[in-house]
Short mmCIF file of N, CA and C in Angstrom, two decimals:
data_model
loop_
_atom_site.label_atom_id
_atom_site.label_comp_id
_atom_site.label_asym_id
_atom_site.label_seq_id
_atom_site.Cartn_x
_atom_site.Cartn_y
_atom_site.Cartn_z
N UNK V 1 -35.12 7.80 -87.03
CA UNK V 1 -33.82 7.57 -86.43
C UNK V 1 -33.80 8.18 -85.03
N UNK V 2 -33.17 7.45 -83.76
CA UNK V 2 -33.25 7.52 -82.95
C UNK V 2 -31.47 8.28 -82.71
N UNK V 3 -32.05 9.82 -81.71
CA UNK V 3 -30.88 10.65 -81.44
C UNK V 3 -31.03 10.09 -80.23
N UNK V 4 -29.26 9.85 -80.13
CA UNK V 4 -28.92 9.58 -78.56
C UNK V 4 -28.82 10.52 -77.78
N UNK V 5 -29.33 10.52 -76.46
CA UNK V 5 -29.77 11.79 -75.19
C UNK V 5 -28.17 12.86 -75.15
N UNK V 6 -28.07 13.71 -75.07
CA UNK V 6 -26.72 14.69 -75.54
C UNK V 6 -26.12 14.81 -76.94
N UNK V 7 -27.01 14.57 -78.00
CA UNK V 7 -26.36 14.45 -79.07
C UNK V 7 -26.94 15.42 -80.37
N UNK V 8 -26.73 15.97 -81.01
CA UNK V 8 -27.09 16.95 -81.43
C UNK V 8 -27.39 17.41 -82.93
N UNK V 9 -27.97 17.66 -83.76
CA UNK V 9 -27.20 17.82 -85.44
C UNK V 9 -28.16 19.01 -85.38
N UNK V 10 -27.86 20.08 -86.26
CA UNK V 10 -28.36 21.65 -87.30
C UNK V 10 -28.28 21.47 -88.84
N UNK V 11 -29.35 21.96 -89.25
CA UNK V 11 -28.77 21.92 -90.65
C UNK V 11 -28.80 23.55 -90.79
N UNK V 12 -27.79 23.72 -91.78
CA UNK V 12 -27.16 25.32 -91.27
C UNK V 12 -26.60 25.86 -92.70
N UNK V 13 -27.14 26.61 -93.77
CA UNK V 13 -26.59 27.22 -94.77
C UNK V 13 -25.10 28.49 -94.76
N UNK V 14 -24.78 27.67 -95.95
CA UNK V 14 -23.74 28.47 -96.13
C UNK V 14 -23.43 29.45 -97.01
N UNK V 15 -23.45 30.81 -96.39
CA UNK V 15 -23.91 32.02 -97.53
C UNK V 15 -22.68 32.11 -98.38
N UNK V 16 -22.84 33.46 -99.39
CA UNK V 16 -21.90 33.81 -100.42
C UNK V 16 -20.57 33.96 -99.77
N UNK V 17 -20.48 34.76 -98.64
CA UNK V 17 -19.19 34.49 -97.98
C UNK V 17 -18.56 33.50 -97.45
N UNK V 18 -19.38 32.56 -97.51
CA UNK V 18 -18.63 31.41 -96.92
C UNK V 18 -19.44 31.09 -95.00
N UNK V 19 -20.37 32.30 -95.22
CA UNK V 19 -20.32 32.55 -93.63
C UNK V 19 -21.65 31.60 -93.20
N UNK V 20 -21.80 31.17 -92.11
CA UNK V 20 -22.94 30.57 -91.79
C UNK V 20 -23.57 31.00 -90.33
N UNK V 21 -24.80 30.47 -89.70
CA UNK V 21 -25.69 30.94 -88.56
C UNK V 21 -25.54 29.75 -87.83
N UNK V 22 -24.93 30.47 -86.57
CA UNK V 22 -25.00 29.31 -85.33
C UNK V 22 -26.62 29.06 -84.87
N UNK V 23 -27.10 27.66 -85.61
CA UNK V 23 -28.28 28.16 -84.75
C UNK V 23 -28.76 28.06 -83.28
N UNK V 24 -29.95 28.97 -83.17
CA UNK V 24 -29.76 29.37 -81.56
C UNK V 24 -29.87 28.76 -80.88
N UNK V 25 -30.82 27.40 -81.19
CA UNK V 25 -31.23 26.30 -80.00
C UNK V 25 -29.25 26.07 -79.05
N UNK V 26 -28.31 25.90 -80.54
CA UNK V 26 -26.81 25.35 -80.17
C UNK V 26 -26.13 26.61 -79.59
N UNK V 27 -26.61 27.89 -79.52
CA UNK V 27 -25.65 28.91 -79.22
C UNK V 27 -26.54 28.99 -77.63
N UNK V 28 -27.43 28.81 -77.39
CA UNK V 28 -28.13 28.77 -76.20
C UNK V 28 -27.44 27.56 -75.21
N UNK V 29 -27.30 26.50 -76.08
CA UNK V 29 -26.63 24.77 -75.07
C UNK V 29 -25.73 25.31 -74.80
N UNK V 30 -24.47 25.90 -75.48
CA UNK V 30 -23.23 25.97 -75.58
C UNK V 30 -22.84 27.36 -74.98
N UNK V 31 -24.01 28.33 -74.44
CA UNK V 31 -23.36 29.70 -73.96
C UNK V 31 -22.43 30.33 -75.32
N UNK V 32 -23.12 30.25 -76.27
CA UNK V 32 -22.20 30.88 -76.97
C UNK V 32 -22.95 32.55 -77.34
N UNK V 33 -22.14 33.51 -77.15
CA UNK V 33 -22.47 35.07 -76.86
C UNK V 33 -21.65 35.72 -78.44
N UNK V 34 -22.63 37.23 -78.15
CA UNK V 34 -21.34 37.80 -79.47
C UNK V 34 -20.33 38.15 -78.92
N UNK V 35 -19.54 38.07 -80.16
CA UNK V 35 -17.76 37.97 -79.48
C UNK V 35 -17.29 37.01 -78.66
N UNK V 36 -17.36 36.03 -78.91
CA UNK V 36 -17.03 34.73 -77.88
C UNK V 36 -15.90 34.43 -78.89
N UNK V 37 -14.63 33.86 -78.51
CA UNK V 37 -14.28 33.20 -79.74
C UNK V 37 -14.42 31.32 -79.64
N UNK V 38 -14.67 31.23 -80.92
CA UNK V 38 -14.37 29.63 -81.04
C UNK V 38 -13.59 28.96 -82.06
N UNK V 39 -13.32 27.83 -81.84
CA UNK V 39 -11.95 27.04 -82.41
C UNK V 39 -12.47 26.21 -83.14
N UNK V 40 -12.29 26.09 -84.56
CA UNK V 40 -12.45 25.36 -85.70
C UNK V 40 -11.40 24.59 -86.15
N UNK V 41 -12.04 23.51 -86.44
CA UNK V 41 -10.79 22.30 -86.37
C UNK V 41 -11.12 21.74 -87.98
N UNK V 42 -10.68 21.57 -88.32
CA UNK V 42 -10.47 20.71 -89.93
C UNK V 42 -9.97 19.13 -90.38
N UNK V 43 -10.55 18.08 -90.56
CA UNK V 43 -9.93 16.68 -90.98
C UNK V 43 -10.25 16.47 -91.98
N UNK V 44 -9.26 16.36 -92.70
CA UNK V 44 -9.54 16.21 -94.58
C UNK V 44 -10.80 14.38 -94.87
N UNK V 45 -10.69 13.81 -93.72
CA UNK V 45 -11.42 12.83 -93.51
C UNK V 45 -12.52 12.76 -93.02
N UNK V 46 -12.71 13.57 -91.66
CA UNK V 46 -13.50 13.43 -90.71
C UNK V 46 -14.79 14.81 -90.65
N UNK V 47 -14.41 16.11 -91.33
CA UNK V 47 -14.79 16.92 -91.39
C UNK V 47 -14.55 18.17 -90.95
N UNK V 48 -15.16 18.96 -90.51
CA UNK V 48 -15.29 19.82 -89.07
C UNK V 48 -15.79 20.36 -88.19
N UNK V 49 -14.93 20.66 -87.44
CA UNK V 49 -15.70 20.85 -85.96
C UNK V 49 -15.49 22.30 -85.16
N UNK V 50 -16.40 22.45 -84.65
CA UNK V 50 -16.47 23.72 -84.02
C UNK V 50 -16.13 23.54 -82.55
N UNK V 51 -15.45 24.24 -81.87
CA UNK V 51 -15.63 23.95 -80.11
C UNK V 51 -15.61 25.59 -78.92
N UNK V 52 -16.49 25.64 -78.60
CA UNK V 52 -16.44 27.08 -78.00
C UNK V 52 -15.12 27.08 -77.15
N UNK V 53 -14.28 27.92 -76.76
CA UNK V 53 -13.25 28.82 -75.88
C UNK V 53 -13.29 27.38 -74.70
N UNK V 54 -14.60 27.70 -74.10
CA UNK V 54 -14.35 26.30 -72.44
C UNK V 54 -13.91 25.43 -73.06
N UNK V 55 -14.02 25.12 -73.79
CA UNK V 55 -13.91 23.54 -74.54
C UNK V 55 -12.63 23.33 -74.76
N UNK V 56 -11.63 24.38 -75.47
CA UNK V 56 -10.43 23.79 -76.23
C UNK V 56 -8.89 23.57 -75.04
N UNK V 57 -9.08 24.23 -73.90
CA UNK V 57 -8.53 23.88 -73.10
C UNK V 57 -8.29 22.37 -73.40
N UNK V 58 -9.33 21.78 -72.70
CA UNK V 58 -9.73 20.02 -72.34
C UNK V 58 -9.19 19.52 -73.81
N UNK V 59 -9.77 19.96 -75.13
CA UNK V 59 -8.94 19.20 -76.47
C UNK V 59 -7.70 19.88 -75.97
N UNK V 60 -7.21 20.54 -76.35
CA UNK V 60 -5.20 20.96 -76.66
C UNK V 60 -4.88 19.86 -75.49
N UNK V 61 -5.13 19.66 -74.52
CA UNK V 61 -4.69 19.18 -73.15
C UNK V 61 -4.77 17.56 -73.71
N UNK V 62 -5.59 17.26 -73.90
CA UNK V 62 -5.78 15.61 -74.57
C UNK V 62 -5.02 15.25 -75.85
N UNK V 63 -5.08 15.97 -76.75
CA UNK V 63 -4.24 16.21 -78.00
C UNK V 63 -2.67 15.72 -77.37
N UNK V 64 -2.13 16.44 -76.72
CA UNK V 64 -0.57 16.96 -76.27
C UNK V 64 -0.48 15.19 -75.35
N UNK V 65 -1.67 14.99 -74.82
CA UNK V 65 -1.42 13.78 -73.54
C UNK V 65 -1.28 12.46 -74.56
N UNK V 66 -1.85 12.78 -75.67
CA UNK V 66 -1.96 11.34 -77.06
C UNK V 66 -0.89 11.24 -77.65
N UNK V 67 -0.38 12.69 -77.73
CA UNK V 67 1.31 12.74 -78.87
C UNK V 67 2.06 11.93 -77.35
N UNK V 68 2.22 13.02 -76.50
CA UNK V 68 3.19 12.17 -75.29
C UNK V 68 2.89 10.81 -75.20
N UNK V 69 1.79 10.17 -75.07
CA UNK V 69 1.63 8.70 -74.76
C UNK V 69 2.37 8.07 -76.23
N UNK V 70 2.17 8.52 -77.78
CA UNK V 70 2.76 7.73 -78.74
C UNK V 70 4.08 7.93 -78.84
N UNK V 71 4.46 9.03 -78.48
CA UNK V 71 6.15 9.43 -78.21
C UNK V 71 7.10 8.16 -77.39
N UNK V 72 6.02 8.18 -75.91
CA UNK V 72 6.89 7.17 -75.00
C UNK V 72 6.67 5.19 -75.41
N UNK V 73 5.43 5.31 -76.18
CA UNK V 73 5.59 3.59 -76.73
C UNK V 73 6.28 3.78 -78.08
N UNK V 74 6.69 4.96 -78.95
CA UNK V 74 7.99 4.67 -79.69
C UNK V 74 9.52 4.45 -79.29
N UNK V 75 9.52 4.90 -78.11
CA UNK V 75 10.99 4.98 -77.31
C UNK V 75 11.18 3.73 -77.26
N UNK V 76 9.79 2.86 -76.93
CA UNK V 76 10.02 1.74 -76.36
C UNK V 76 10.28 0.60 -77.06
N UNK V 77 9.70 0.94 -78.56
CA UNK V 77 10.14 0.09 -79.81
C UNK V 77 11.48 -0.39 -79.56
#
């Protein structure tokens, strides 16, 4: 199977706590340091996702711009 150029997968165990290992090749791409925090997202469908600190800016900001855009084509109903 052919990975597309920026695209990425880990396979990554999940210990007794629940806890798992960023592995390093992804904590190296991503600048991710100890004590960094990052934002875990949950879709009872889709899965989840991890996004370091730079990152969630740009989601919350897109999130908020998708509710506003479905807000103003319900007005318009």
């Amino acid at each position: 199977m052919k990975v597309p150029d920026g695209k990425y997968a880990w396979m990554v165990k999940i210990g007794e706590k629940g806890q798992f290992v960023i592995p390093k090749e992804a904590r190296e791409l991503f600048d991710l340091q100890p004590g960094n925090e990052i934002l875990v997202l949950g879709d009872a469908k889709r899965g989840i996702a991890i996004l370091p600190k730079a990152m969630q800016k740009e989601l919350i900001t897109n999130i908020f711009s998708e509710m506003e855009h479905s807000e103003q084509e319900e007005s318009h109903e």
